[in-house]
Coordinates of C-alpha atoms and ligand atoms in Angstrom, one line a residue:
X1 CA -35.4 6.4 13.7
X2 CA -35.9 7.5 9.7
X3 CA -33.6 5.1 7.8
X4 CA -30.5 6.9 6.4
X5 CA -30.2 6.8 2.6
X6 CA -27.3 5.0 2.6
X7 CA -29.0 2.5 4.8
X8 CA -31.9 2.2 2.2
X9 CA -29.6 1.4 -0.6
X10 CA -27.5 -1.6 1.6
X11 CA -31.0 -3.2 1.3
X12 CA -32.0 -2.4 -2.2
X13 CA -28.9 -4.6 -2.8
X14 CA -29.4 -7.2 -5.9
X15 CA -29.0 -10.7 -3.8
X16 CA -30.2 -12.9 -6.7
X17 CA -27.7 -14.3 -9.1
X18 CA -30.7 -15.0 -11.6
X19 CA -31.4 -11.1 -11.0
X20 CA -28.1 -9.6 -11.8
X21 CA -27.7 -11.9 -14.8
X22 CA -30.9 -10.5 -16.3
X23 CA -29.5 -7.0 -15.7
X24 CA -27.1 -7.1 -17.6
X25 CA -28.5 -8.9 -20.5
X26 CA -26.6 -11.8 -19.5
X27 CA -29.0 -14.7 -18.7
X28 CA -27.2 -17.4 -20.8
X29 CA -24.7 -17.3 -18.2
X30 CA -27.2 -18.6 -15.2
X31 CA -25.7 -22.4 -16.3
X32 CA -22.5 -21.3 -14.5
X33 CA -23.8 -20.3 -11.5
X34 CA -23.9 -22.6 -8.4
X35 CA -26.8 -22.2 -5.8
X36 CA -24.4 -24.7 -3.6
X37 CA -21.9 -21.9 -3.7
X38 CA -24.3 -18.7 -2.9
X39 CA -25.9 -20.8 -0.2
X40 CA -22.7 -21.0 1.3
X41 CA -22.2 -17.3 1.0
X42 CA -25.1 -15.4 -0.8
X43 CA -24.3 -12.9 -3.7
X44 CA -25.1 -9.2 -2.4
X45 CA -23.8 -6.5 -4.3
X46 CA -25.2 -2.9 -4.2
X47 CA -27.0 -1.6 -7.4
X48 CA -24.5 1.8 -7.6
X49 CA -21.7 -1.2 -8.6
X50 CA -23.8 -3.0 -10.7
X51 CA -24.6 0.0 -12.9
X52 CA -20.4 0.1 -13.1
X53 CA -20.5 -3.0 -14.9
X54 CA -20.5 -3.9 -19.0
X55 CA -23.8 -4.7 -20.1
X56 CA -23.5 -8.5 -22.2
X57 CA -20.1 -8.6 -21.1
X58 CA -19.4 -12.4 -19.3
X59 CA -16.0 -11.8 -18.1
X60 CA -16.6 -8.1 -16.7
X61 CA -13.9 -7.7 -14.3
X62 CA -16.4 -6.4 -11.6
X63 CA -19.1 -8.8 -12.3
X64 CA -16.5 -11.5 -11.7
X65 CA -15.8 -10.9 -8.2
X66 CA -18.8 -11.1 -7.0
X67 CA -20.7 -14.3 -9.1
X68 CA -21.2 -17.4 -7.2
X69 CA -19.7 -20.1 -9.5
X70 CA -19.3 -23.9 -10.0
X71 CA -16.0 -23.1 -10.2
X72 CA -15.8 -22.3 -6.0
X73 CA -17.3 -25.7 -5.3
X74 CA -14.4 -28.4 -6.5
X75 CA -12.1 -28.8 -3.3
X76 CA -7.9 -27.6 -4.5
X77 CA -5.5 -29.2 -1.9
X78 CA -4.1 -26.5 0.4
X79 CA -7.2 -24.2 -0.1
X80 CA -8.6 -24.5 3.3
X81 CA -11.3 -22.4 5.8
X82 CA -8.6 -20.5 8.4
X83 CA -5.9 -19.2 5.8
X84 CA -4.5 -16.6 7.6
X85 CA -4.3 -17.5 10.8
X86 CA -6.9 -15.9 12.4
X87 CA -8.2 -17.8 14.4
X88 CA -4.8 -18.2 16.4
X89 CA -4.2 -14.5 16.7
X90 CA -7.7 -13.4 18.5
X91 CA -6.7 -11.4 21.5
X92 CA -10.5 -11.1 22.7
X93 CA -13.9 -10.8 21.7
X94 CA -13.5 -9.3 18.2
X95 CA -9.6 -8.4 18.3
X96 CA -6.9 -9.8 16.4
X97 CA -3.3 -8.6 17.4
X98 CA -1.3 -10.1 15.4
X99 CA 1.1 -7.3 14.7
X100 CA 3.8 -4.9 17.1
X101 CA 1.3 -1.7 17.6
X102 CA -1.9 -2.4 16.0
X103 CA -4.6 -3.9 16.7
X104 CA -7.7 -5.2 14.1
X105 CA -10.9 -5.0 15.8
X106 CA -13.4 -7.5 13.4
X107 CA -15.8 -4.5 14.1
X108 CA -18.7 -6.6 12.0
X109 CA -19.7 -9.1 10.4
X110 CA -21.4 -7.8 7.5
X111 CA -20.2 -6.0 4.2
X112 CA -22.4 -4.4 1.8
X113 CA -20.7 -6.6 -1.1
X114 CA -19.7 -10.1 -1.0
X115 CA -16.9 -10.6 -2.4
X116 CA -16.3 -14.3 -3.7
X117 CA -12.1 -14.2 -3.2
X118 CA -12.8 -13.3 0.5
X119 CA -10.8 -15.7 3.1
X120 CA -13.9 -14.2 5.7
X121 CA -16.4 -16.0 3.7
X122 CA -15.7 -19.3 6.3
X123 CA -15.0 -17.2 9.2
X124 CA -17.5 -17.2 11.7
X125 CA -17.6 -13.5 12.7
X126 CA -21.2 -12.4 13.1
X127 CA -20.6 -14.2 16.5
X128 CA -17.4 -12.4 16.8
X129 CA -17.6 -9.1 16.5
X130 CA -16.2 -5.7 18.9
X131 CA -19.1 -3.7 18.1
X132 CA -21.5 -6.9 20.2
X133 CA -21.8 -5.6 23.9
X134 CA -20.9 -1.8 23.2
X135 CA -17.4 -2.6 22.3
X136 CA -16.2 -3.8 26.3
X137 CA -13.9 -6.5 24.9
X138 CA -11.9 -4.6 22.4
X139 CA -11.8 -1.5 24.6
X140 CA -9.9 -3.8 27.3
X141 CA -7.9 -5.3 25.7
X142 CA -6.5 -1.6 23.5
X143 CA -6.5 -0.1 27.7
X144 CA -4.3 -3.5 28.8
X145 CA -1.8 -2.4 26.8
X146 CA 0.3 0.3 25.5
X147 CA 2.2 -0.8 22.8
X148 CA -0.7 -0.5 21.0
X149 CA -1.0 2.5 19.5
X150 CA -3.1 1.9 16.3
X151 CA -6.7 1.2 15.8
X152 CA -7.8 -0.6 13.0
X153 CA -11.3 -1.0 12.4
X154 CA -12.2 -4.0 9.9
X155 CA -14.3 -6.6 9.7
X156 CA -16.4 -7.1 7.6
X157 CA -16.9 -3.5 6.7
X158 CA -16.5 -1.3 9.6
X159 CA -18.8 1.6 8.1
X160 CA -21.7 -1.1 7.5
X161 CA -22.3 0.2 11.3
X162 CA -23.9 2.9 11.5
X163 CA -22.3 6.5 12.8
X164 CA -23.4 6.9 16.0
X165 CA -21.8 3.0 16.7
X166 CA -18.6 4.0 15.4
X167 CA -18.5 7.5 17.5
X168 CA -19.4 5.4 20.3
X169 CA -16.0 3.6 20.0
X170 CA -14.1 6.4 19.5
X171 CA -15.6 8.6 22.5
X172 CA -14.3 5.6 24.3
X173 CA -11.2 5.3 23.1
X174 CA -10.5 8.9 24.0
X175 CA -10.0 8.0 27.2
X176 CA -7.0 5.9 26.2
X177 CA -4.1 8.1 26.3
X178 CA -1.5 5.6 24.4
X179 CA -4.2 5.3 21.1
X180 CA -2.5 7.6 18.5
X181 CA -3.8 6.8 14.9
X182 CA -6.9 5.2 13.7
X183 CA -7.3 3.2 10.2
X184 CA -11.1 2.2 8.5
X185 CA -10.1 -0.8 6.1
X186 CA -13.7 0.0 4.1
X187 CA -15.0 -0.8 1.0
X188 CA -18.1 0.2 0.9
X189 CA -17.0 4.1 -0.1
X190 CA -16.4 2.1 -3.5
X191 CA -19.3 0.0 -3.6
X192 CA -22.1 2.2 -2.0
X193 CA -20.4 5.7 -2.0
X194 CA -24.0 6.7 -0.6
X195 CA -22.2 5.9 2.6
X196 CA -19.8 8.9 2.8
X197 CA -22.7 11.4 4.1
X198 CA -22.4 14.5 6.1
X199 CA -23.0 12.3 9.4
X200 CA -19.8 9.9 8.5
X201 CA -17.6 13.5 7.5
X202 CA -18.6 15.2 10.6
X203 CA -17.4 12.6 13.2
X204 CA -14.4 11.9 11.0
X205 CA -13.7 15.6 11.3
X206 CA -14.7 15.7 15.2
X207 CA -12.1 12.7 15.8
X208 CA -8.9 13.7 17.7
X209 CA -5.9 11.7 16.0
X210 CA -4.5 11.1 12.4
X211 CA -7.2 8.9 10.2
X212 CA -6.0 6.6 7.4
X213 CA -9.0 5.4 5.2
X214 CA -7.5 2.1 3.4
X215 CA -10.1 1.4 0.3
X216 CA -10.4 -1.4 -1.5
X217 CA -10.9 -1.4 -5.5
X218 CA -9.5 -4.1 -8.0
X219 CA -10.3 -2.5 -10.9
X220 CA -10.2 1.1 -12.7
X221 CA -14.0 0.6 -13.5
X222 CA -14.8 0.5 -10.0
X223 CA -14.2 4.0 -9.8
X224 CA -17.1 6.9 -10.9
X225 CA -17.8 9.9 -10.3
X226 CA -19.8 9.1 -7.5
X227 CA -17.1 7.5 -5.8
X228 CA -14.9 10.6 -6.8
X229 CA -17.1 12.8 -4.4
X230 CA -17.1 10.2 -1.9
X231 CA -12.8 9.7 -2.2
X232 CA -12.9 14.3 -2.1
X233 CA -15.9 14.4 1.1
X234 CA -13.3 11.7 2.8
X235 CA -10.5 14.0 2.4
X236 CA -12.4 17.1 2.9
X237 CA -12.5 15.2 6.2
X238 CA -9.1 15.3 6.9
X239 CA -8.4 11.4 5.8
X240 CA -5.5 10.1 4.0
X241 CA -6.5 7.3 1.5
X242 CA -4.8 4.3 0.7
X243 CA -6.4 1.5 -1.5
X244 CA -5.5 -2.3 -1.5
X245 CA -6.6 -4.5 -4.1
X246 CA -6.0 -8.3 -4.2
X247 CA -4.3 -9.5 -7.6
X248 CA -7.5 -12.1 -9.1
X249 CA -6.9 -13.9 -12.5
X250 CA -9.5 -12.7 -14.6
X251 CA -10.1 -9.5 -13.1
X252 CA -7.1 -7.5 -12.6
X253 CA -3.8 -10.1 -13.8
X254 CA -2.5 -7.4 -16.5
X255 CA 0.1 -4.7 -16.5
X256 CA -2.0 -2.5 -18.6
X257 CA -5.4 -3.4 -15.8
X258 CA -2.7 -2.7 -12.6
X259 CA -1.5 0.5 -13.9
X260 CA -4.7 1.5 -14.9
X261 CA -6.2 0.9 -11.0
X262 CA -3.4 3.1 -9.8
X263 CA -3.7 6.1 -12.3
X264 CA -7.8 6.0 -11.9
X265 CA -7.2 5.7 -7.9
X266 CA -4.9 8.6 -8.0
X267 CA -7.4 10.6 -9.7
X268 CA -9.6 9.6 -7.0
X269 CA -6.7 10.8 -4.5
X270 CA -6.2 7.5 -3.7
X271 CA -2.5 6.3 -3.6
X272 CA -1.9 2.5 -3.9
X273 CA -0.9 0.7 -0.9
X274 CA -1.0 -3.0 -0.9
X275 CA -1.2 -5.5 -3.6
X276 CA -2.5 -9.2 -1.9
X277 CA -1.3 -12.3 -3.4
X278 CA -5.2 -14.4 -2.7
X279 CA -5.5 -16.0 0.6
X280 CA -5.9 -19.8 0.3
X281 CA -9.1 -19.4 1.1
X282 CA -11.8 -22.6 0.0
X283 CA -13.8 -21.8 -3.3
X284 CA -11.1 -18.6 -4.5
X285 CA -8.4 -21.1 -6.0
X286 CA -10.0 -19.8 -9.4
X287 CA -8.7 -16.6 -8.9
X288 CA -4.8 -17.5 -7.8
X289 CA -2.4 -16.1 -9.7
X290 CA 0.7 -17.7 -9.5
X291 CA 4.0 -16.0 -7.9
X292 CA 6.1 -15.6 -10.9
X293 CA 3.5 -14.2 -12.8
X294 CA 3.0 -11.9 -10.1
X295 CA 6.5 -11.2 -9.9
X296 CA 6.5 -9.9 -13.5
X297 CA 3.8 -7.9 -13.1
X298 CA 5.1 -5.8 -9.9
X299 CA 7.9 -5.6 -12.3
X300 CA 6.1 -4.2 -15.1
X301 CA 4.4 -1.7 -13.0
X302 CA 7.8 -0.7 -11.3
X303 CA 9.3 -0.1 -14.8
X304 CA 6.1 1.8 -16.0
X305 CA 4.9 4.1 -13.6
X306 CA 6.3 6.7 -10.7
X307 CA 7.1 5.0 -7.3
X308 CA 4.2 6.3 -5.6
X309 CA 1.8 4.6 -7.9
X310 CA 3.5 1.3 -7.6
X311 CA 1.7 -1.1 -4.8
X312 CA 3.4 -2.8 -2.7
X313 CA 3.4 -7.1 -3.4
X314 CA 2.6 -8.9 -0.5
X315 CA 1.1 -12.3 1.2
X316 CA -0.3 -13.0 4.6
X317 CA 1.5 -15.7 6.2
X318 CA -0.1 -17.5 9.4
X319 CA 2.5 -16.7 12.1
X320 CA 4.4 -13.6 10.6
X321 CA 5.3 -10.6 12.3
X322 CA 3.7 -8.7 9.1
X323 CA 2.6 -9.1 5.7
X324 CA 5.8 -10.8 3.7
X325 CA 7.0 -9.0 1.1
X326 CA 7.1 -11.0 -2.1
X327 CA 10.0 -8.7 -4.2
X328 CA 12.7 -7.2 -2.2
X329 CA 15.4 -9.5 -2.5
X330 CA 16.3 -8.7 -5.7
X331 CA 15.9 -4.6 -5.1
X332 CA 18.8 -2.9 -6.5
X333 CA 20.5 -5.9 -8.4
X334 CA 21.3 -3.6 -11.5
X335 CA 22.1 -0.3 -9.5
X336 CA 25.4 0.6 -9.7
X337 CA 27.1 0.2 -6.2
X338 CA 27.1 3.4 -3.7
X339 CA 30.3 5.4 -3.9
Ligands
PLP1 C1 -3.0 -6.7 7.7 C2 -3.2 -6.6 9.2 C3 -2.8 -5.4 9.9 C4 -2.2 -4.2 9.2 O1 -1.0 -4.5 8.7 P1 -0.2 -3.2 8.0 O2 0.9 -3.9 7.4 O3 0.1 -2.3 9.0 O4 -1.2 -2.7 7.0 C5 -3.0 -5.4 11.3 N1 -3.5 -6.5 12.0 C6 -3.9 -7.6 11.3 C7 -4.5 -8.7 12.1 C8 -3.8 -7.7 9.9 O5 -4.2 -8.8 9.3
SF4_2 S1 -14.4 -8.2 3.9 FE1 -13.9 -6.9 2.2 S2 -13.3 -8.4 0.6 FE2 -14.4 -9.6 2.2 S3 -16.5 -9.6 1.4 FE3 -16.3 -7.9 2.8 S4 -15.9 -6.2 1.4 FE4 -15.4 -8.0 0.3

């Protein structure tokens, strides 16, 4: 079968650091990089978010996420390889039910970008995923039992398989009468917007229940205006959009950078949904940004900008019935008291 052009541009994707330094007129910085660090996970990041990136500019926001550095190589006590939890939670081949209703099917291993911050760079998923032996595992465990009603297709990035995988899935899970919602964590519609073609919108379109599509962007400049007509074809579609974003020193640890994301998403017709405190992941300690810092900041944004454009603060914690809220205990502490 003819190569989709979506498909084409996943493997014109720049995988050299040496490469992407020379792109963007940066080649000084190639004494930064460690080889140690992209042979541990490789760079890969798709030209369309290259392009989005300053030419000559070091501390690009977008070039930052995704350069291997020295930087990820020096061990940080309590920076570890299974930060979350994960690999406690798995409920079968490629499931992790961790939470009352919903189920995360690790639908692949692979993502179009590489992402250096990511607590999946250690995790051992190409072995692990739902999509391996036509989705059987997954689909027994949603049909074993009813309280799930939620489908949540992550991964690695769900839409790096292609269409016809994903309708194979959801022809199956059809048949499941207590399956009432279904939620894509993605982000390639950001990275490689080429990937929101008429074959995705059509089986979004075809599918029978409510479909949330939860993005992932850090930064205002990862938006365009190609990713605009991706963001419009997905809600042409029918889907509602969320983005998450993980809060990362050096990319996106301003008030001005946060409310900038949200505005730029909204745009977009994205509305802000979660904002991740990092995952202790090994190599992303570079990135943390501690909790009182990020304290002020949610508190910035909630004094600058409408509710709906404020993200909600949270952390994964192994064990937890859901993500933990960082604010919230101190909600309402100047509001005068309810007559
Ligand atoms: C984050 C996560 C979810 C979704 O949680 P929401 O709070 O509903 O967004 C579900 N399952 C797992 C395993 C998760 O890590
Ligand atoms: S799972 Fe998401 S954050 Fe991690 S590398 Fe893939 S796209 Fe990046």
């Amino acid at each position: 079968m003819q190569p989709r052009r979506w498909q084409q541009a996943w493997r014109e994707a720049v995988r050299d650091p040496r490469e992407l330094l020379a792109l963007l007129g940066l080649r000084e910085l190639a004494q930064d990089v460690s080889d140690a660090a992209a042979a541990q996970f490789p760079l890969r990041v798709p030209r369309a978010f290259v392009a989005r990136m300053r030419h000559g500019d070091p501390s690009d926001p977008l070039l930052r996420q995704v350069l291997p550095l020295d930087a990820e190589m020096r061990p940080v006590p309590g920076f570890g390889l299974d930060a979350v939890g994960d690999g406690a939670a798995k409920a079968g081949q490629g499931v992790i039910h961790k939470y009352q209703g919903r189920a995360l099917l690790v639908a692949t291993g692979s993502c179009a970008v590489h992402c250096r911050y990511c607590f999946r760079r250690h995790f051992p998923y190409a072995e692990e995923t739902a999509a391996a032996g036509g989705w059987a595992a997954a689909l027994d465990v949603i049909a074993g039992d009813p309280s799930i009603e939620e489908v949540l297709l992550s991964g690695g990035d769900p839409l790096s398989l292609a269409t016809p995988k994903l309708a194979e899935l959801t022809d199956a899970l059809r048949a499941i009468p207590h399956v009432r919602r279904l939620r894509i964590h993605t982000r390639l519609p950001i990275v490689l917007p080429e990937r929101v073609d008429a074959e995705l919108t059509q089986w979004l379109r075809s599918l029978p229940w409510p479909v949330v599509v939860v993005v992932h962007a850090n930064h205002a400049n990862e938006f365009d205006t190609d990713v605009d007509t991706a963001m419009q074809a997905l809600r042409d579609a029918g889907a509602v959009l969320l983005n998450q974003a993980v809060l990362l020193r050096g990319v996106n640890d301003s008030a001005d950078a946060l409310v900038a994301l949200s505005e730029r998403g909204l745009a977009a017709g994205v509305l802000p949904y979660y904002l991740h405190q990092l995952d202790r992941v090994a190599g992303a300690a570079h990135f943390e940004v501690d909790d009182a810092t990020a304290l002020s900041l949610h508190a910035s944004l909630v004094a600058r900008q409408s509710g709906y454009l404020v993200p909600r603060l949270v952390r994964e914690v192994a064990g937890d019935a859901s993500k933990r809220a960082l604010t919230g205990v101190d909600h309402g502490r100047n509001r005068p008291p309810v007559a």
